[in-house]
Short mmCIF file of N, CA and C in Angstrom, two decimals:
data_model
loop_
_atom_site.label_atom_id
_atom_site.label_comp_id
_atom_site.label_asym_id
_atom_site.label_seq_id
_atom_site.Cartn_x
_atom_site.Cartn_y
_atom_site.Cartn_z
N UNK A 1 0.80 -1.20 0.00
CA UNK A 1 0.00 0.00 0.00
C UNK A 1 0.85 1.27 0.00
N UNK A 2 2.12 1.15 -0.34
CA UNK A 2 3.27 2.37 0.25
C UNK A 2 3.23 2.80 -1.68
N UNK A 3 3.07 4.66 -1.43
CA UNK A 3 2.78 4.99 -2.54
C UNK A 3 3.90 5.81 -3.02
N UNK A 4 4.02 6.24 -3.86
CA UNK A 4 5.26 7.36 -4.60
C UNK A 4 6.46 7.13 -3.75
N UNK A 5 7.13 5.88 -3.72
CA UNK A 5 8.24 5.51 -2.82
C UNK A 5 9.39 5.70 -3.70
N UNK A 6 10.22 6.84 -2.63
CA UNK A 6 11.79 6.86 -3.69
C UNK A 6 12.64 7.06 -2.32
N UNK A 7 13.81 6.56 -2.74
CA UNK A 7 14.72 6.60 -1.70
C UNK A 7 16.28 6.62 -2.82
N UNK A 8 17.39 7.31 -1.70
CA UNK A 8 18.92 7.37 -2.76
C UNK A 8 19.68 6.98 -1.41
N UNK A 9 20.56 6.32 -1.56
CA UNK A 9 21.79 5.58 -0.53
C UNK A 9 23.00 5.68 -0.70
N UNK A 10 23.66 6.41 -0.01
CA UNK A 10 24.99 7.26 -0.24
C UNK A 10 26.07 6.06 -0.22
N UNK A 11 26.84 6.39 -0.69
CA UNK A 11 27.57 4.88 -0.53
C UNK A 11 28.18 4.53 1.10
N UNK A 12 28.75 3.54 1.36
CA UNK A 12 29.43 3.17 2.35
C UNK A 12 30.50 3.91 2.79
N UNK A 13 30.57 4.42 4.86
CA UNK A 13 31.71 4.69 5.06
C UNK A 13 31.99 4.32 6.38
N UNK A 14 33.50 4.35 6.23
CA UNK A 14 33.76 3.60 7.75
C UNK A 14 33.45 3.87 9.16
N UNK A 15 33.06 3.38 9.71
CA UNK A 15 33.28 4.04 11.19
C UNK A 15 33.98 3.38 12.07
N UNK A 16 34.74 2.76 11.69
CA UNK A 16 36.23 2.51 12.80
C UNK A 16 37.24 3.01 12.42
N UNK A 17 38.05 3.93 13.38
CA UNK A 17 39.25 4.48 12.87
C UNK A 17 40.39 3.87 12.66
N UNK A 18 40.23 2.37 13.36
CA UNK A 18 41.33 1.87 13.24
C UNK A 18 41.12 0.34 13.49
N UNK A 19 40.45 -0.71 12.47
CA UNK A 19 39.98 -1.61 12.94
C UNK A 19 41.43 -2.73 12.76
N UNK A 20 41.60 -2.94 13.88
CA UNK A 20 42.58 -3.32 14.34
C UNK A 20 41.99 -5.13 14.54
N UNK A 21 40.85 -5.24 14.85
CA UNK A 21 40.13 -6.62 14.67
C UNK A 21 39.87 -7.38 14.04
N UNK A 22 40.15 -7.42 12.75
CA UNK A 22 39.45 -7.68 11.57
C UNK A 22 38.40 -8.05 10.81
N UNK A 23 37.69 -6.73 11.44
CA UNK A 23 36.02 -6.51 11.43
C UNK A 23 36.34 -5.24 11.24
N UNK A 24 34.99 -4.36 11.10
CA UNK A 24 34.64 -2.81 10.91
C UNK A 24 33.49 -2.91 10.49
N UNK A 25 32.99 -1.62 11.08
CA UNK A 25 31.85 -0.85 10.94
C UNK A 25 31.75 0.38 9.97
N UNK A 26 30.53 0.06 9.20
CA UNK A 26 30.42 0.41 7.86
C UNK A 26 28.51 1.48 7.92
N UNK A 27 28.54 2.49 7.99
CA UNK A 27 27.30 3.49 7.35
C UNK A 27 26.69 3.35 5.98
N UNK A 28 25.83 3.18 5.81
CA UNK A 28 25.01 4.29 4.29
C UNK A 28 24.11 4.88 5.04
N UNK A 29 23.94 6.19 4.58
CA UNK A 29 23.17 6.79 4.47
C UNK A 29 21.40 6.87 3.67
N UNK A 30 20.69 6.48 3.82
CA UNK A 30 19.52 6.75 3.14
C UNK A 30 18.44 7.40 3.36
N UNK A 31 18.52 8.30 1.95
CA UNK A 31 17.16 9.45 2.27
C UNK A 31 15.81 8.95 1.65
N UNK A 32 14.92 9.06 2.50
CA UNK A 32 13.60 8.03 2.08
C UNK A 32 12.12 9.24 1.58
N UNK A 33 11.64 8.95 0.68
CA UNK A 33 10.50 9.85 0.49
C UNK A 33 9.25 9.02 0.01
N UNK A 34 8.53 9.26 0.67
CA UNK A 34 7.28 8.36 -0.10
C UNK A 34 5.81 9.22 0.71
N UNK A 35 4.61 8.75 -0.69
CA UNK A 35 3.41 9.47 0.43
C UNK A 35 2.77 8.76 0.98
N UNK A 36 1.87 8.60 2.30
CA UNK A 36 1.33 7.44 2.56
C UNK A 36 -0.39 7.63 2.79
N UNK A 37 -0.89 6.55 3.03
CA UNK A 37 -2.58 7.16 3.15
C UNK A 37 -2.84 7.15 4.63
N UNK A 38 -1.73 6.84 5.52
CA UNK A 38 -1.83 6.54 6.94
C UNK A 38 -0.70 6.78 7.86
N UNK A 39 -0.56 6.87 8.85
CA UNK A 39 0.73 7.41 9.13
C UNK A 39 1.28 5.79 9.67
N UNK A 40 0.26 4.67 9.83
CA UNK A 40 0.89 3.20 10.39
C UNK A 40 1.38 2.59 8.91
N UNK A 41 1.48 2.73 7.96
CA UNK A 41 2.32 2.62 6.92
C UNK A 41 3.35 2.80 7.10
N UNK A 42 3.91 4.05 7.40
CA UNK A 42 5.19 4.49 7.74
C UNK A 42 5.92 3.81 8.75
N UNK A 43 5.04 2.99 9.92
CA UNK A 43 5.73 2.64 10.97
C UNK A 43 5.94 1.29 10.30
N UNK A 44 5.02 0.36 9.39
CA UNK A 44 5.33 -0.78 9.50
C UNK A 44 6.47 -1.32 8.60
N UNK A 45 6.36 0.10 6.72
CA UNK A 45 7.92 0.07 6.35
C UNK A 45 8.71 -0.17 7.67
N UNK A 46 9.03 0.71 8.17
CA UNK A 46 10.41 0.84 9.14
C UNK A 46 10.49 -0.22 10.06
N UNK A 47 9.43 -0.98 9.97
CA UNK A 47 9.25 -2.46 11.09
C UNK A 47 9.90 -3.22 9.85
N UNK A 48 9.54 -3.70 8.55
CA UNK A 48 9.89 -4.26 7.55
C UNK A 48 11.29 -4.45 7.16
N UNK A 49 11.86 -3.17 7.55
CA UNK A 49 13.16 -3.09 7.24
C UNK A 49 14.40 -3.76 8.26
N UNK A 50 13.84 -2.99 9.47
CA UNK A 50 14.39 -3.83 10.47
C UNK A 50 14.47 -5.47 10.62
N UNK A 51 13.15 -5.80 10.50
CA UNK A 51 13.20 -7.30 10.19
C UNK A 51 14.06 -7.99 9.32
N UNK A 52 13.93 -7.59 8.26
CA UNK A 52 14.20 -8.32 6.68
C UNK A 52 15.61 -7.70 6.10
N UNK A 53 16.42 -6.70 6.77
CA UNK A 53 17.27 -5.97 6.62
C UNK A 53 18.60 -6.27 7.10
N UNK A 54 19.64 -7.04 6.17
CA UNK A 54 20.80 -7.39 7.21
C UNK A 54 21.77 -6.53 7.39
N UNK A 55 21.68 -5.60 8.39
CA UNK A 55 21.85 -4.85 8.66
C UNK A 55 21.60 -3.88 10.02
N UNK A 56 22.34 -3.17 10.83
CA UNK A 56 21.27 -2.39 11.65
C UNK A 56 20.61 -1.09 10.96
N UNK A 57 19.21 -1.04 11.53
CA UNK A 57 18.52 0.24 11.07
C UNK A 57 18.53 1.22 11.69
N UNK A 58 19.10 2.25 11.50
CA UNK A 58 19.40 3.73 12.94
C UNK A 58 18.58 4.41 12.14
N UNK A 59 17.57 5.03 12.38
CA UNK A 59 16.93 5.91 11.87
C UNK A 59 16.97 7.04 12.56
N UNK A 60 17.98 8.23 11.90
CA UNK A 60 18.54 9.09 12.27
C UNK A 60 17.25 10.53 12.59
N UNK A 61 15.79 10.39 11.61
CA UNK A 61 14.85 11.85 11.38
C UNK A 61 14.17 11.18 10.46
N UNK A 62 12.63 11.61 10.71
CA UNK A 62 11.38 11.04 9.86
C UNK A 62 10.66 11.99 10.22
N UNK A 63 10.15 12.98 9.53
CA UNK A 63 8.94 13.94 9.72
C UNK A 63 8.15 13.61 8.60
N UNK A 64 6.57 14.12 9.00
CA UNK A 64 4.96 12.88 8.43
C UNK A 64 4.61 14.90 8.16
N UNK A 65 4.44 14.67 6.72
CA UNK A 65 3.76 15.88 6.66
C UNK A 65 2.07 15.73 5.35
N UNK A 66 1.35 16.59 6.37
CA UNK A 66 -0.31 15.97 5.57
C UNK A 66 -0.38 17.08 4.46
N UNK A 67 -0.58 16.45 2.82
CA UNK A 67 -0.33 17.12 1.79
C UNK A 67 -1.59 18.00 1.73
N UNK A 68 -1.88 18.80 0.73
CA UNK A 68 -3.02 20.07 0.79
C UNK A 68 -4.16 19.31 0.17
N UNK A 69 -5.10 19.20 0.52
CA UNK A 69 -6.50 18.66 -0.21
C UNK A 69 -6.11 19.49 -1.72
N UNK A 70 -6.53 18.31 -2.22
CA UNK A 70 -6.34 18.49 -4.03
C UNK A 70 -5.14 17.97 -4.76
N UNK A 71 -4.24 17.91 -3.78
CA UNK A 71 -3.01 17.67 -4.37
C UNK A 71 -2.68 15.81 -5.23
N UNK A 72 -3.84 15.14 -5.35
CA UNK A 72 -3.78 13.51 -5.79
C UNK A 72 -3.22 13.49 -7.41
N UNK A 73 -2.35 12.99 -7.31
CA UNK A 73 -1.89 12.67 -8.54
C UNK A 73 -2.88 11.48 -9.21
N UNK A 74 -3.51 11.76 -10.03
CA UNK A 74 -3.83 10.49 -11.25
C UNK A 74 -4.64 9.62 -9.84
N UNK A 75 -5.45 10.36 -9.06
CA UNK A 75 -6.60 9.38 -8.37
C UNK A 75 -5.81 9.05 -7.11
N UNK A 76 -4.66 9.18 -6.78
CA UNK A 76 -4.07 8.28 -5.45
C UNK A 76 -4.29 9.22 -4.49
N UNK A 77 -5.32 8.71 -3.47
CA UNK A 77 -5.81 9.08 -2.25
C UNK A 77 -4.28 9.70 -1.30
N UNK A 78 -3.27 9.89 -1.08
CA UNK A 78 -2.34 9.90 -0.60
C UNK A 78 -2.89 10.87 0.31
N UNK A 79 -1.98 11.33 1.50
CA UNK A 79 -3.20 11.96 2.55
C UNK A 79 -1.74 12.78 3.52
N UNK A 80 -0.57 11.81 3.48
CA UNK A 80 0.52 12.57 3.86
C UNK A 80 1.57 12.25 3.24
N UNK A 81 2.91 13.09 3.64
CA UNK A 81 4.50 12.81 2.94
C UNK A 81 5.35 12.42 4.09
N UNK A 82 6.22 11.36 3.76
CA UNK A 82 7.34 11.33 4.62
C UNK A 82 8.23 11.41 4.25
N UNK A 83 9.40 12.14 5.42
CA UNK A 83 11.01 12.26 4.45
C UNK A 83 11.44 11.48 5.66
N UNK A 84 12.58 10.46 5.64
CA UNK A 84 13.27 9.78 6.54
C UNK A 84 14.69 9.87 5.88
N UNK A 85 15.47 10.03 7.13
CA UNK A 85 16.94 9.94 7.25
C UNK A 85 17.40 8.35 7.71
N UNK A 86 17.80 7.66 7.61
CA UNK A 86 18.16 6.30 7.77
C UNK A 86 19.45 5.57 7.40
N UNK A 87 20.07 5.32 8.81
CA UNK A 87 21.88 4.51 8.71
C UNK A 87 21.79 3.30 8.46
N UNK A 88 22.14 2.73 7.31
CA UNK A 88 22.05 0.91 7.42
C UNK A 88 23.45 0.90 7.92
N UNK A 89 23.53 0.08 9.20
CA UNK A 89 24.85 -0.24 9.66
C UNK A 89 25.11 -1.62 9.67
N UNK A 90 26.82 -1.94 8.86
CA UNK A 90 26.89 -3.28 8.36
C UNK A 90 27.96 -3.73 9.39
N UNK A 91 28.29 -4.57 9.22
CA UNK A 91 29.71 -5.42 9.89
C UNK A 91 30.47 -6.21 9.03
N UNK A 92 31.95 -5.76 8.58
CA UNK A 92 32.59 -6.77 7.36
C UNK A 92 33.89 -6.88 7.60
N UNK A 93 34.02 -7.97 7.37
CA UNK A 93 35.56 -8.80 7.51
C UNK A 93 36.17 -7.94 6.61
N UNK A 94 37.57 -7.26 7.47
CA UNK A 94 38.58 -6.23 6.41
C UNK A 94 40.16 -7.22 6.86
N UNK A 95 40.84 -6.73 5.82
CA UNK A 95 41.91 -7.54 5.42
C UNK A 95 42.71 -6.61 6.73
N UNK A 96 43.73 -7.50 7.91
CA UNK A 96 44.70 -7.11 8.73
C UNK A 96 45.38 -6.28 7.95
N UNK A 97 45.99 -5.15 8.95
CA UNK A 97 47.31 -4.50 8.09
C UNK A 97 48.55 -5.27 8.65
N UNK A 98 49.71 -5.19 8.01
CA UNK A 98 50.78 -5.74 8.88
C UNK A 98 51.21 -4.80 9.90
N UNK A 99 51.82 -4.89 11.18
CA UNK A 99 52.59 -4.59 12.05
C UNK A 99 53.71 -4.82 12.27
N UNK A 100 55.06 -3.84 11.83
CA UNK A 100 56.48 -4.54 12.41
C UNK A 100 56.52 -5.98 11.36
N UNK A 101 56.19 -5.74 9.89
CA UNK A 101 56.25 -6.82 9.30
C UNK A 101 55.52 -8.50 9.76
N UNK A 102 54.53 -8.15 10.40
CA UNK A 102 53.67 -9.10 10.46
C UNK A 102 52.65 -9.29 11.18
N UNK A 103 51.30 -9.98 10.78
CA UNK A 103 49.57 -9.40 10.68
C UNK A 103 49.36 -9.82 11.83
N UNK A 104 48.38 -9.51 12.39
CA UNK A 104 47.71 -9.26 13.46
C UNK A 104 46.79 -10.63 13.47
#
């Protein structure tokens, strides 16, 4: 039921300064726009994602804004807009650096 859905995902960036483990923590960014006819739409995407998403979901800002009577494109009842800010946070095996000529 999720209507005029667009979203763009910045690419990946690190957030360990120094992964010394050979693991790290990895961001995207995603900006989410879609209109909905309900505002429990919006919650159950963001339930959806979390679930089905390998990944963590940080949802950084989501404001629900109700569009102006008249505004239906081509018949779609749409009734509000959402913009969401959203971190998919990953976890990935990174290659050791050497130390003193040899890996960690």
């Amino acid at each position: 039921r999720l209507l005029d859905l667009k979203y763009e995902i910045a690419p990946q960036r690190s957030l360990d300064a120094d992964p010394g483990n050979g693991y790290a923590f990895f961001s995207s960014t995603m900006n989410l726009q879609l209109k909905l006819l309900h505002e429990e739409d919006l919650t159950r995407l963001l339930n959806d994602l979390r679930q089905r998403a390998k990944a963590l979901i940080q949802i950084k800002k989501c404001g629900v804004t109700r569009l102006p009577r008249g505004s239906n494109e081509n018949g779609i009842p749409a009734q509000l807009q959402a913009e969401c800010q959203i971190n998919w946070i990953t976890l990935h095996e990174v290659e050791s650096k050497p130390v003193n000529g040899s890996t960690r």
